[in-house]
Coordinates of C-alpha atoms in Angstrom, one line a residue:
M192 CA -5.1 9.3 7.0
Y193 CA -3.7 5.8 6.6
R194 CA -1.3 3.2 8.0
I195 CA 0.8 0.9 5.8
I196 CA 0.1 -2.8 6.7
Q197 CA 2.0 -4.6 3.9
E198 CA 4.0 -3.6 0.9
T199 CA 5.5 -5.5 -2.0
A200 CA 6.8 -4.7 -5.4
D201 CA 3.3 -5.5 -6.8
F202 CA 0.8 -4.3 -4.2
L203 CA 0.2 -2.2 -1.2
V204 CA -2.2 -2.7 1.7
V205 CA -3.1 0.1 4.0
D206 CA -5.5 0.7 6.9
K207 CA -7.6 3.7 5.9
A208 CA -8.9 6.1 8.6
P209 CA -12.6 7.0 8.7
G210 CA -13.7 10.2 7.0
V211 CA -11.0 9.9 4.3
A212 CA -12.2 9.9 0.6
M213 CA -10.5 7.6 -1.9
H214 CA -10.1 10.4 -4.4
K215 CA -9.9 14.2 -4.3
D216 CA -12.8 15.5 -2.2
Q217 CA -13.2 19.3 -2.4
A218 CA -10.2 20.7 -0.5
E219 CA -8.8 17.3 0.5
S220 CA -6.2 15.6 -1.8
G221 CA -7.8 12.1 -1.5
L222 CA -6.2 8.9 -0.2
V223 CA -4.8 7.7 -3.6
M224 CA -3.1 11.0 -4.4
Q225 CA -1.7 11.3 -0.8
I226 CA -0.2 7.8 -0.8
K227 CA 1.4 8.3 -4.3
A228 CA 3.0 11.5 -3.1
D229 CA 4.2 10.1 0.3
L230 CA 5.8 7.0 -1.3
A231 CA 6.9 8.6 -4.5
L232 CA 5.0 6.0 -6.6
S233 CA 4.6 6.3 -10.3
A234 CA 1.3 4.4 -10.2
L235 CA -1.2 3.4 -7.5
L236 CA -4.3 1.6 -8.7
P237 CA -7.3 0.8 -6.5
V238 CA -8.7 -2.6 -7.1
H239 CA -11.7 -2.1 -4.7
R240 CA -13.0 0.8 -2.6
L241 CA -14.3 1.8 0.8
D242 CA -16.9 4.4 1.5
K243 CA -15.5 7.6 3.0
V244 CA -17.0 6.8 6.4
T245 CA -15.6 3.3 6.5
S246 CA -12.1 2.6 7.9
G247 CA -9.9 -0.4 7.4
V248 CA -8.1 -2.7 5.0
L249 CA -7.7 -1.4 1.5
L250 CA -5.7 -3.0 -1.3
F251 CA -3.9 -1.2 -4.2
A252 CA -1.9 -2.5 -7.1
K253 CA 1.4 -0.8 -8.0
H254 CA 1.3 -1.5 -11.7
P255 CA -1.3 -2.4 -14.4
Q256 CA -0.6 -6.1 -14.5
A257 CA -1.1 -6.5 -10.8
A258 CA -4.3 -4.4 -11.0
S259 CA -5.6 -6.7 -13.7
L260 CA -4.8 -9.9 -11.8
L261 CA -6.3 -8.6 -8.5
S262 CA -9.3 -7.1 -10.1
Q263 CA -10.1 -10.4 -11.8
Q264 CA -10.1 -12.1 -8.3
F265 CA -12.6 -9.5 -7.1
A266 CA -14.7 -9.9 -10.2
R267 CA -14.8 -13.7 -9.7
R268 CA -15.6 -13.3 -6.0
E269 CA -12.5 -15.1 -5.0
V270 CA -11.5 -12.5 -2.5
E271 CA -12.8 -13.0 1.0
K272 CA -13.7 -9.7 2.8
F273 CA -14.7 -9.4 6.4
Y274 CA -16.1 -6.2 8.1
L275 CA -16.8 -5.2 11.7
A276 CA -19.7 -3.0 12.7
I277 CA -21.4 -1.8 15.9
S278 CA -25.1 -1.0 16.4
D279 CA -27.0 0.4 19.3
Q280 CA -30.2 -1.4 18.1
K281 CA -31.2 -5.0 18.7
P282 CA -31.2 -7.0 15.4
R283 CA -34.0 -9.2 14.4
R284 CA -31.6 -12.2 14.3
K285 CA -28.2 -12.7 16.0
Q286 CA -26.8 -14.3 12.9
G287 CA -27.9 -15.2 9.4
L288 CA -28.0 -14.3 5.7
I289 CA -29.3 -11.1 4.2
V290 CA -30.2 -11.4 0.5
G291 CA -32.1 -8.9 -1.7
D292 CA -32.0 -6.6 -4.6
M293 CA -31.1 -3.0 -3.8
E294 CA -32.5 0.2 -5.3
R295 CA -32.2 3.9 -4.7
S296 CA -34.4 5.4 -2.0
R297 CA -36.1 8.8 -2.1
R298 CA -33.6 10.3 0.3
G299 CA -30.6 9.5 -1.9
G300 CA -29.5 6.3 -0.1
W301 CA -30.4 2.7 -0.9
K302 CA -32.9 0.2 0.3
L303 CA -33.2 -3.6 0.3
L304 CA -36.0 -5.3 -1.6
R305 CA -37.6 -8.7 -1.2
S306 CA -36.8 -9.6 -4.9
R307 CA -33.6 -11.5 -5.7
E308 CA -32.9 -10.9 -9.4
N309 CA -29.4 -9.5 -8.9
P310 CA -29.2 -9.5 -5.1
A311 CA -26.8 -8.2 -2.5
I312 CA -25.6 -11.1 -0.4
T313 CA -24.3 -10.7 3.1
Q314 CA -23.6 -13.2 5.9
F315 CA -23.3 -12.1 9.5
F316 CA -22.7 -13.0 13.1
S317 CA -23.1 -10.8 16.1
T318 CA -22.4 -10.8 19.8
S319 CA -23.1 -8.5 22.7
L320 CA -20.5 -5.8 23.2
S321 CA -21.8 -4.0 26.2
S322 CA -25.2 -2.8 27.5
G323 CA -27.1 -1.5 24.5
L324 CA -24.3 -2.2 22.0
R325 CA -23.8 -5.2 19.6
L326 CA -20.8 -6.1 17.6
F327 CA -21.3 -7.5 14.1
L328 CA -18.9 -9.5 11.9
L329 CA -20.0 -9.2 8.2
K330 CA -19.0 -11.2 5.1
P331 CA -20.3 -9.6 1.9
H332 CA -20.4 -11.8 -1.2
T333 CA -21.3 -9.0 -3.5
G334 CA -19.9 -5.4 -3.8
K335 CA -23.0 -3.3 -4.0
T336 CA -22.9 0.4 -3.0
H337 CA -23.7 0.8 0.8
Q338 CA -24.4 -2.9 0.9
L339 CA -23.5 -3.6 4.5
R340 CA -25.0 -0.4 5.8
V341 CA -28.3 -1.2 4.1
A342 CA -28.1 -4.8 5.2
L343 CA -27.9 -4.0 8.9
K344 CA -30.6 -1.4 8.6
S345 CA -32.9 -4.1 7.1
E346 CA -32.2 -6.2 10.2
G347 CA -33.3 -3.4 12.4
A348 CA -29.8 -2.6 13.6
P349 CA -28.4 0.4 11.6
I350 CA -24.8 1.1 12.1
L351 CA -23.9 3.4 15.0
G352 CA -23.0 6.8 13.7
D353 CA -24.3 6.2 10.2
W354 CA -25.9 9.5 9.5
Q355 CA -27.5 8.3 6.3
Y356 CA -29.2 5.2 7.6
H357 CA -29.5 5.8 11.4
S358 CA -31.9 8.3 12.6
A359 CA -30.0 9.0 15.9
S360 CA -26.4 9.7 14.8
Q361 CA -25.8 13.2 16.1
G362 CA -22.9 13.3 18.6
I363 CA -21.4 10.0 17.5
D364 CA -17.7 10.4 16.6
R365 CA -17.7 8.2 13.5
T366 CA -19.6 5.6 11.5
Y367 CA -18.8 2.3 13.2
L368 CA -18.0 0.2 10.1
H369 CA -14.5 -1.2 9.6
A370 CA -12.9 -3.4 6.9
Y371 CA -11.3 -5.9 9.2
S372 CA -9.7 -8.6 7.0
L373 CA -8.9 -9.3 3.3
Q374 CA -7.9 -12.7 1.8
F375 CA -6.6 -13.0 -1.7
H376 CA -4.0 -14.9 -3.8
W377 CA -0.7 -13.7 -5.2
D378 CA 1.9 -15.8 -7.1
G379 CA -0.1 -18.9 -6.2
Q380 CA 0.0 -18.3 -2.5
P381 CA -2.8 -17.1 -0.2
V382 CA -2.4 -13.7 1.4
T383 CA -4.3 -12.8 4.5
V384 CA -4.3 -9.3 5.9
C385 CA -6.1 -8.4 9.1
S386 CA -6.3 -5.1 11.0
P387 CA -8.5 -4.7 14.0
P388 CA -10.2 -1.3 14.4
S389 CA -8.4 1.3 16.6
N390 CA -10.2 4.6 15.7
G391 CA -13.3 5.5 17.6
Q392 CA -14.7 5.8 21.1
Y393 CA -16.5 2.4 20.9
F394 CA -13.8 0.5 19.0
D395 CA -11.9 0.4 22.4
Q396 CA -9.8 -2.2 24.1
S397 CA -12.8 -4.2 25.4
C398 CA -14.1 -4.3 21.8
R399 CA -10.8 -5.5 20.4
T400 CA -10.6 -8.2 23.2
L401 CA -14.0 -9.4 22.1
I402 CA -12.9 -9.5 18.4
E403 CA -9.9 -11.6 19.4
Q404 CA -12.0 -14.0 21.4
H405 CA -14.7 -14.5 18.8
Y406 CA -13.5 -13.3 15.4
A407 CA -9.7 -13.8 15.3
Q408 CA -10.0 -16.2 12.4
P409 CA -13.1 -15.1 10.5
S410 CA -12.7 -17.4 7.5
A411 CA -12.8 -20.5 9.8
L412 CA -16.2 -19.7 11.2
D413 CA -19.3 -21.8 10.3
W414 CA -20.9 -19.2 8.1
P415 CA -24.6 -19.3 7.2
T416 CA -25.4 -21.2 4.0
I417 CA -25.9 -19.2 0.8
P418 CA -28.8 -20.5 -1.3
R419 CA -27.9 -22.4 -4.4
G420 CA -27.6 -20.2 -7.5
H421 CA -26.4 -17.2 -5.5
S422 CA -22.9 -18.3 -4.3

């Protein structure tokens, strides 16, 4: 269900498995409840969230003061988040910026619009993984629901195994979206947490080698420019 990456008296960072809900989901206890029970914690407060289908780095506060300080960093967009995804479709561009408002679609998901009143903002790079597969490094600057999944669909490259946005997901073992790295500040010091994906047929050793070669230090890359007024 999860693996502990870093733990202090103030916060906890875990690597969440795909298919695990943050909170109680029908018969399942939910990640928050399970971690609290496993570690005998009196409090465990999520300061951001991941979709059930998404694996990877997830930050929790251990007390209300830490939750307030960390939540403020997220609200001010001071936390850097990096995700990895795989698609079996060729994108319109190999790298770039995806900006647009999001609204509900008829099928219960979301879609990207051309308007930019309160837009979702995503930067991305991509590189060839193998024949017919492409690896994406994504940096969201906003936290809209399904933002990255919708962003890649808008580029013509829906995420492999994403049953909601990819028309051919049957037989794929998971949705190939992983929260790869998180950078925030605590006690005046920068904290960087990084956890390469390990769960899934296509997140294999060759994929992890490619990540190490191209995306080992995601914050140091020359990211596409964000238009003035949207940063």
